[in-house]
Amino acid sequence: MAEPQRDALIDTAFGYASLGERIAATVLSGSRTGWLLLLAGFTTLSLLFLYTIMLVFTVGVGVLGLNIPVAWGFPIVNVVWWLGIGHAGTLISAILVQLRQDWRNSVNRFAEAMTIFAAGIAGLFPVLHLGRPWFAYWLVPYPATMEIWPQWRSPLVWDFFAIATYITVSVLFWYTGLVPDLATMRDRAKPRWAKRIYGVLCLGWRGAHSHWRRFRTAYLVMAALATPLVVSVHSVIALDFATTIVPGYHSEMFPPYFVAGAIFSGFAMVLTITIPLRRWLRLEAVITTRHLDIMAKTMLAAGLVVVYAYLVEHFVIWYVGDEYERYMALNRILGPYACAWWGTMAINAGVTQLLWSKRIRTSPAILFCVAIVLNVGMWLERYLIVLSSPHRGYLPAAWDTESGTMIDWLMLLGSLGLFFALLTLLLRWIPAVSIYEVKELLHERREEG
Amino acid sequence: MPQLFPRWSNSVARLAFATLLLCVPAVVAGLMLHVRSDWFTGAGIAPVQPVPFSHAHHSGKLGIDCRYCHTGVESSPVAGIPPTRTCMTCHSQLWTEAEALAPVRESMASGQSLRWTRVTDLADYAYFDHAVHVHNGVGCASCHGAVQTMPLTMAPHAFHMGFCLDCHRDPGPNLRPPARITDMDWSPVDGAADTRALLAHYDIRSERLDDCSICHR
Amino acid sequence: MTDTNEGKRRGELWRGTTTPRAPLAPPTDRRTFLKLAGWSALAGGAAACTPRSPEELVPYVDMPEHVVPGRPTYYATTLLREGYGYGAIVETREGRPIKIDGNPGHPATLGASDAVLQAELMQLYDPDRSRTPLHDGTPRSLDALAADLATLRERLLKSGGRGLRVLTPPVTSPTQAARLGALLDSFPEARWHQWHALARDAAITGSRIAFGRAVDITTRMDRADVIVQLDGDFLAEGPAHLAHAADFSSRRRPGPGMLRLWVMESTPGLAGAAADHTLVVPQPRVVRLALALAAELGLAVPAAEGLSPRERRWVAACARDLAEHRGRALVLAGDPQPPAVHALAHWLNAALDAPGRTLEWRDPALARPEPVIESLTALAEDMHRGEVDALVVIDGDPAYDAPADLRFAEGLERVSTVIHHGLYVDATARRADWHVPLAHDLESWGDARAFDGSVSLQQPLVEPLHASLPRLALPEMLMGRWPRSDREVVAAHWEARLGGESAEPWKAALRAGIVAGTASSSVDVVPRPSAIRDALAETPGNADAPAPVLQFRADPHVSDGRYASNAWLQELPRPLTKLTWDNALLISPAMAERMGIGDEEVLRVSTGQATIEAPAWVLPGMPDEALTIWLGHGRAIRSGGEGDSLADGVGVDAYPLRTTGALFARTGIDVEPVGRRYALAATQHHHRMEGREPVRRMTLAEVLDGRDHAPQGDEHPSLYPEPVPAPFDVDAPQWGMAVDLNACTGCMACTAACQAENNIPVVGKRQVRAGREMHWIRVDRYYEGDADAPRTLFQPVPCQHCENAPCEYVCPTGATQHDSEGLNVMVYNRCIGTRDCSQNCPYKVRRFNFVEYNYGAQEAELLSALRNPDVTVRSRGVMEKCTYCIQRISRARRQAKIEDRPIADGDVVTACQQACPTGAIVFGDVSDPESAVSRAKNHPLDYALLAELNTRPRTTYRARVRNPHPDLEENDSSGGDKAHG
Amino acid sequence: MSELSGWLAEFDEVDDLVEAAHRLVDAGHERVEAFTPFPVEALDSVLPPPRDRVTVWVLAGATVGALGGYALQVWTAVFDYPWLVGGKPMHSWPTFLPVSFELAVLLGSLAGFLGMLIGNGLPRLHHPMFAAKDFDLATRDRFFLYLPGQNEAREALAGLDPVHLHEVPGDDDAG
């Protein structure tokens, strides 16, 4: 159908039924070869991921690019990056729902799915980075025969709790929102077995008004809880670094700075997914260029915060005048990791500025490219922070450099594969867009006339 | 439109939902019980040995002192398993034909060691010193149990870190007078008074006995 | 017995049965572990759900009465190097040597040790050692060998031994010398030759020139105020270097009358690094400077032309210093210098009233002091002439290390019977008719003289691991005196002096590890100026040397190649280059810049006859227009075990360029870049201090006007109460360490000792290159000043055991935390490997098992026999670090508790402290104001590394103090920090 | 099918539904329930609010999480096995806050979710309503009003001129 006028959030020409059909169709209508090919491709990459994991588990983290002094490498970079991506989803679904940003209704569903997968993958990396991953469960406080407990002063323990909580809450939140739509699927699906499955999954939702009320409060309260959670998670991640005394890690401003970065990269990923998705599922009418515009703006805002953080970081280093910090900052710009620094700056501080132009914000193709570049930029930034800081610490005699091995890169690639594979699968089984919420949106727009 | 599910499915669904919530803690609890089980720790299970040596007979009935065979116990971290010759000091005269002792005689003749199966097995990274314990009032029975009653030797309990910690944090109850260290039948005269007396006598201050470095290196 | 089991469970395989030759088969549980090592990761979870597989207890059949299972036993014995004796105390567990240290009663070690002495343990268990006699390369029994030798003996008896030649290293061993003498008696026509690639010919010839006879020098540096070294490295080379280090450092304590050291050197060495004034020149130029020095001191010597102003000023000041300290001065000539320089040194010393004060001239310790190069040349010529019928090579590899122009390998072809008796199946062995495995010193009886002639006995610590014969065996066989145990041979030789084996003197000598009163007597000789002058006149060095010069030096650890397959030594960073696993062409920054090359770029060095290609390594302090390459690499050994020898493909063999005429330096070479790179594995990549002053430096003058070290960074205030709270208050000793940077010579003995004591794995070149070396105590080396003549600073860095340890609070499992004795403990079994501790360690002293480093080795069974049963063997994925030798602390604590007494100062000696030849490391209880360590820490020059971080380290350092000569100070203190990074 | 449990009135516009609901409630019917494909806030003022409160569940969960979490940390780190770590006090409270917070959020959300389900009596796979004709349109684009009872209920609903009237078969438990 024709592209609706520019700044509409939804095409009011729809009826509730046709709208529901259109969205449900993305799932229910017969198999598509394109989808299968996509899935095949991504699955292959996921197998690559599996292979690298096997390698790390059987041979040891030695297969990755690590040494003393650079004992943290790609896995940590990837944790931070993936979690950041996850955060945008929560932001859209949780924070915006409280701000009554109804434009979110069209995108929150798969944004949340994205969050879950991203957070899940992010949750894998800290384990993969362990020397003895099979003892990861020692971070859980349980009555062990050793009669010892986790060491609560360690930010890594906070990490464990933050990420675990984050994943659980994200899943809950996502599932809660899904229940009414699963009911819709139950009633739309043709084959009885499909009806049955959706029937069970939707727990017998009937859409009674009293249910809707409890549902709304639960949903809002969860959102209210998820909001500080999402902030806390990346703050805690930031604390892994900030609580150390490593020049380049030890920075009081890391928590807010990391959160901003998270939203920034997160929205980049949302766009990276949305743009091809709406085209492919022919949802232009539901996810309009208006949505892209808004998200691009949000991204620009977050990006500016990040740039501000860069400025403040360097100012503080200069202002405090600690010789080690100063050397670190200079070393990033001129030292072995200079490429990463200049790259980060060029992208996060430079490319972001393109988003000032409405033409770019509203032309899917260009926006898509920008989004991808920004993803890379944010990965680079984390790479810079994690690797360049310890490589020239306090004692010059202990200085050494480290960069990723082939396995490191394969692992990163593989994790991307897994991420998209899961997303692709999901799109076939549950509606890509929250049906009841867009109907609500449609209703409101009708009210407005 | 017909019902998708029969009426009973409601109770089933609720039940399933409840179990789903409960199974997580259940599994964890199960595992924790498992690692404490005798089957897992080998406690109370006598392994098969090349020779059916009976502490009940030698220590219990004949009353041979522990140190006669475990010579290192007072001078070395390890009590020591007696060399074949020690067995032969008696068994070159007694039971010289006994079928059960054939492996011992062979070992003596061939010079090939007997190969016993370890009963009291600490983790490799936990270092236990017999000498310092027996010199500071900890009796054999405290860890090895009533071996004088065991026809076949077995560990009386699991040697978890917890077992060591409990005593290291509160040694008093397990202390005995110097003369009673190898006395298998002696039972502690309970009474805070002489517990304190023993603690004082051996000059044991427990506040640092649970340092990692006490057992791990 | 539980004890062997304890051992086994920590990775040892030694079975406590009465025959140490028992097969080294791993116990079942360990083998299954080996198989599952990798998969344990995946199975990890599951593995935790199945009971631990039962372990075996293997008691003795009959326990030797002196063995207390589970307790160490110590023996005194002697290890040979270049023929000289080094007294050692060896720790054994259930008949298994696990640690070697110096014998305090022995003049050559004085209780200290160097890296090589420590690594002799690895040499004993080296899987590459040959394990069985070979006849034309095929394994044969010792009996077959005996039979064959019997027939040879018959043949030789007919000819009175015509054509029988025996080749040994220089021999000090009275017994061996006597037995070889006996051999020559029974075969009048036979000849005994000596060869060692690093033998000190120049010293011998030098003394012959000076006195007309061979004379040894023994020094009394503790009496010297000024020492001048003419090339060489008296702290690292020669049989007395440990004694030198001890005496020297005893006079380097900052204060009035602190010794001043002047060093001329052609390759950076430990002495040069320790010196107050170092003059760096190519080797041939040293002669000229020596002459100038002599002239300044008024000796009538040929004039020395063409000295640069700087050299002139340097020599003048040096001479003045010497003159001012007549009777308290000492001049040393280095091994690489020609005999004439040694002779001149004798003359100078005489002129400075050194004899009887700072040095003594003694009868040589060598049984037959002769320039071995002449001896070997004679042998080679006879071989080529076909006059050699049977050649017996005892403990040597001449086919590998003989000067190229002797074409020794070819010569061997013309010898009808070659018998090689050595540790390895090496170049000579492969050309020999018979190869006989040589028993390691720790497996044999014998004796040897120290540098000063003192005799010490050698007793075996373990029955031979392989089918080998002791050093003394072959002559006995040739004399038809076999089978006869080497013990009998030695005992018989000492019958007269010490009585029989049952006699008390013999037992005493064994216990003490030294035969009292055997030091050689000092001789009263006078240098002969004329002879010396003539020698100097015809010494080429005085003419202008055509640049560039190629200088040959022994590898600091691998020596002449006999330790080429010793994993510990290969991976131990060389003191100045910090290189491991390779040799390289050391080149000065200036020359490298001129040639437009950098590190790792391969250079082709060719003399007319031979060519080698080796990677360049830019080394500050190398003389311009000179290249130095280490000998001892590229040695071809066929491993006695399975697989390749560890020495395979390690480094480049430089012997092909070495000729009889140019043993230590040769001119007339061309050097050109090949345009290829070769990866080298160094453990330190940055060489400047970046103004961070990890090593605090000052001059003696500053110390004397009461200035203490540079002010420490102000301690940051903390939110938490300081000093650290409660549990420290229990009355337990508080361990701490003080390191005297002024005494440290950077010799790496501490690192080697630590590796031996703490079961530290060897990781191999690739891992080292990846930055994953495992040494717990590293010795940082910094340069300051002009890159071509930099000042070199060493700093040993073990775990600092911070009271406010940054590593601890970031560990999620509490695997690293504090105990009440102030130790920063590392609990391996609780570590899950987040590596956050290392990230947060400002000193970067933590080491991580990135992969399985312990069971990787093919010969794990054999190697695991040298492990210390008191120290946990760390598995993959676990962090580790210096523990202050917690196993030794624990032993002392338990012993004290058993004996119901407090731990006395000195009860705990860490491995590094025990090894250190200069006593630079002091360890003890810092809560006891009277303890040695407390006194050391109270010194005004004591400072904490990175104190500004408020980590409150328990390890502190004493600032480095230089004692420059007033005349040279101003231009020597070149501020600009241009050493390459 | 036994006798009926109630009647469903079907509407195809939200406003009709709301208006109809008004009239029913005004007519004094209590047990009115509406079924809609999406939440209709306009009904909140019409139909009686549910007695139970999801927010209470959440509050309880969060409190338990926060206090329990902190207590656990204090007990393990200060009393059960105190470790000397980095020279920091046993009770280094600032470092105990993050975990307490995360646990509060975790238990809070879980409680919220459970509260919602239990309040709504879910899961409930079998329900008489499902047997009603066209009820599957309730998740599509139709809006239903339900009134329990027999003929009088039918009358009441019919009076609201719905698009259709459906009977809801009887069942042991309706609502």
Coordinates of N, CA and C in Angstrom, one line a residue, chain A residues 9-24 101-110 177 180-181 184 212 219 283-288 291 431-447, chain D residues 37-39 139-140:
Chain A
L9 N 2.2 8.5 12.2 CA 2.8 7.4 12.9 C 2.1 6.1 12.5
I10 N 0.9 6.3 11.9 CA 0.2 5.1 11.4 C -0.8 5.5 10.3
D11 N -1.0 4.6 9.4 CA -2.0 4.9 8.3 C -3.4 4.7 8.8
T12 N -4.1 5.8 9.0 CA -5.4 5.7 9.6 C -6.4 5.1 8.6
A13 N -6.0 4.8 7.4 CA -6.9 4.1 6.5 C -7.2 2.7 6.9
F14 N -6.3 2.2 7.8 CA -6.5 0.8 8.2 C -7.8 0.7 9.0
G15 N -8.4 -0.6 9.0 CA -9.4 -0.9 10.0 C -8.7 -1.8 11.0
Y16 N -9.3 -1.9 12.2 CA -8.6 -2.8 13.2 C -8.3 -4.1 12.6
A17 N -9.3 -4.8 12.0 CA -9.1 -6.1 11.5 C -7.9 -6.1 10.5
S18 N -8.0 -5.3 9.4 CA -7.0 -5.3 8.4 C -5.6 -5.1 9.0
L19 N -5.6 -4.1 9.9 CA -4.3 -3.9 10.5 C -3.7 -5.1 11.2
G20 N -4.6 -5.7 12.0 CA -4.2 -7.0 12.7 C -3.8 -8.0 11.7
E21 N -4.6 -8.1 10.6 CA -4.2 -9.1 9.6 C -2.8 -8.9 9.0
R22 N -2.6 -7.6 8.7 CA -1.3 -7.2 8.1 C -0.2 -7.7 8.9
I23 N -0.3 -7.4 10.2 CA 0.8 -7.7 11.1 C 0.9 -9.2 11.3
A24 N -0.3 -9.8 11.6 CA -0.3 -11.3 11.9 C 0.2 -12.0 10.6
Q101 N 5.0 8.0 24.9 CA 5.4 8.2 23.6 C 4.8 7.2 22.7
D102 N 3.6 7.4 22.2 CA 2.9 6.3 21.5 C 3.5 5.9 20.2
W103 N 4.5 6.6 19.7 CA 5.1 6.1 18.5 C 5.9 4.8 18.8
R104 N 6.2 4.6 20.0 CA 7.0 3.4 20.4 C 6.2 2.2 20.1
N105 N 4.8 2.3 20.1 CA 4.0 1.1 20.0 C 4.3 0.3 18.8
S106 N 4.7 0.9 17.7 CA 5.0 0.2 16.5 C 6.3 -0.6 16.5
V107 N 7.2 -0.1 17.3 CA 8.6 -0.7 17.2 C 9.0 -1.5 18.5
N108 N 8.2 -1.3 19.6 CA 8.7 -1.8 20.8 C 8.9 -3.3 20.8
R109 N 7.9 -4.0 20.1 CA 7.9 -5.5 20.2 C 9.3 -6.1 19.8
F110 N 9.8 -5.8 18.6 CA 11.0 -6.5 18.2 C 12.2 -5.7 18.9
G177 N 4.0 -8.3 27.6 CA 3.4 -7.6 26.5 C 2.9 -8.5 25.4
P180 N -1.4 -10.7 25.1 CA -2.6 -10.4 24.3 C -2.4 -10.8 22.8
D181 N -1.3 -10.5 22.3 CA -1.1 -10.8 20.9 C -1.1 -12.3 20.6
T184 N -4.4 -13.2 20.2 CA -4.9 -12.8 18.8 C -4.4 -13.9 17.8
W212 N -7.5 -6.4 31.4 CA -6.7 -5.3 30.8 C -6.2 -4.4 31.9
Y219 N 2.2 -3.8 33.6 CA 3.1 -3.4 32.5 C 3.8 -2.1 32.9
L283 N 6.0 -3.3 6.1 CA 5.3 -2.7 7.3 C 5.5 -1.2 7.2
E284 N 5.8 -0.6 6.0 CA 6.1 0.8 5.9 C 4.9 1.6 6.5
A285 N 3.7 1.0 6.4 CA 2.5 1.7 6.8 C 2.5 1.8 8.4
V286 N 3.1 0.8 9.0 CA 3.0 0.7 10.5 C 4.3 1.4 11.1
I287 N 5.4 1.1 10.5 CA 6.7 1.7 10.9 C 7.0 2.8 9.9
T288 N 6.6 4.0 10.1 CA 6.7 5.0 9.0 C 8.1 5.7 9.1
H291 N 8.8 7.3 12.3 CA 9.5 6.6 13.4 C 11.0 6.7 13.2
P431 N 4.3 -12.0 16.3 CA 4.2 -10.8 15.5 C 5.3 -9.8 15.7
A432 N 5.8 -9.2 14.6 CA 7.0 -8.3 14.7 C 6.5 -7.0 15.4
V433 N 5.3 -6.7 15.3 CA 4.8 -5.5 15.9 C 3.6 -5.8 16.9
S434 N 3.6 -5.1 18.0 CA 2.6 -5.3 19.0 C 1.2 -5.0 18.4
I435 N 0.4 -6.0 18.2 CA -0.9 -5.8 17.5 C -1.8 -4.9 18.4
Y436 N -2.0 -5.3 19.6 CA -3.0 -4.6 20.4 C -2.6 -3.2 20.6
E437 N -1.3 -2.9 20.7 CA -0.8 -1.6 20.9 C -1.0 -0.7 19.7
V438 N -0.8 -1.3 18.5 CA -1.0 -0.4 17.3 C -2.5 -0.2 17.1
K439 N -3.3 -1.2 17.5 CA -4.8 -1.0 17.4 C -5.1 0.2 18.4
E440 N -4.6 0.1 19.6 CA -4.8 1.2 20.5 C -4.4 2.5 19.9
L441 N -3.3 2.5 19.3 CA -2.8 3.7 18.6 C -3.8 4.2 17.5
L442 N -4.2 3.2 16.7 CA -5.1 3.5 15.6 C -6.4 4.2 16.2
H443 N -6.9 3.5 17.3 CA -8.1 4.0 18.0 C -7.9 5.5 18.4
E444 N -6.7 5.7 19.1 CA -6.5 7.1 19.5 C -6.5 8.1 18.4
R445 N -5.8 7.6 17.3 CA -5.7 8.6 16.1 C -7.1 8.8 15.6
R446 N -7.9 7.8 15.6 CA -9.3 8.0 15.1 C -10.0 9.0 16.0
E447 N -9.8 8.8 17.3 CA -10.4 9.7 18.2 C -10.1 11.2 17.9
Chain D
P37 N -10.3 -6.0 22.0 CA -9.0 -6.4 21.5 C -7.8 -5.6 22.0
F38 N -8.1 -4.5 22.6 CA -7.1 -3.6 23.2 C -7.7 -2.9 24.4
P39 N -6.8 -2.5 25.3 CA -7.3 -1.8 26.5 C -8.1 -0.6 26.1
T139 N -10.5 -10.7 20.0 CA -9.1 -10.3 19.9 C -8.8 -9.7 18.6
R140 N -10.0 -9.5 17.8 CA -9.7 -8.9 16.5 C -10.2 -7.5 16.4

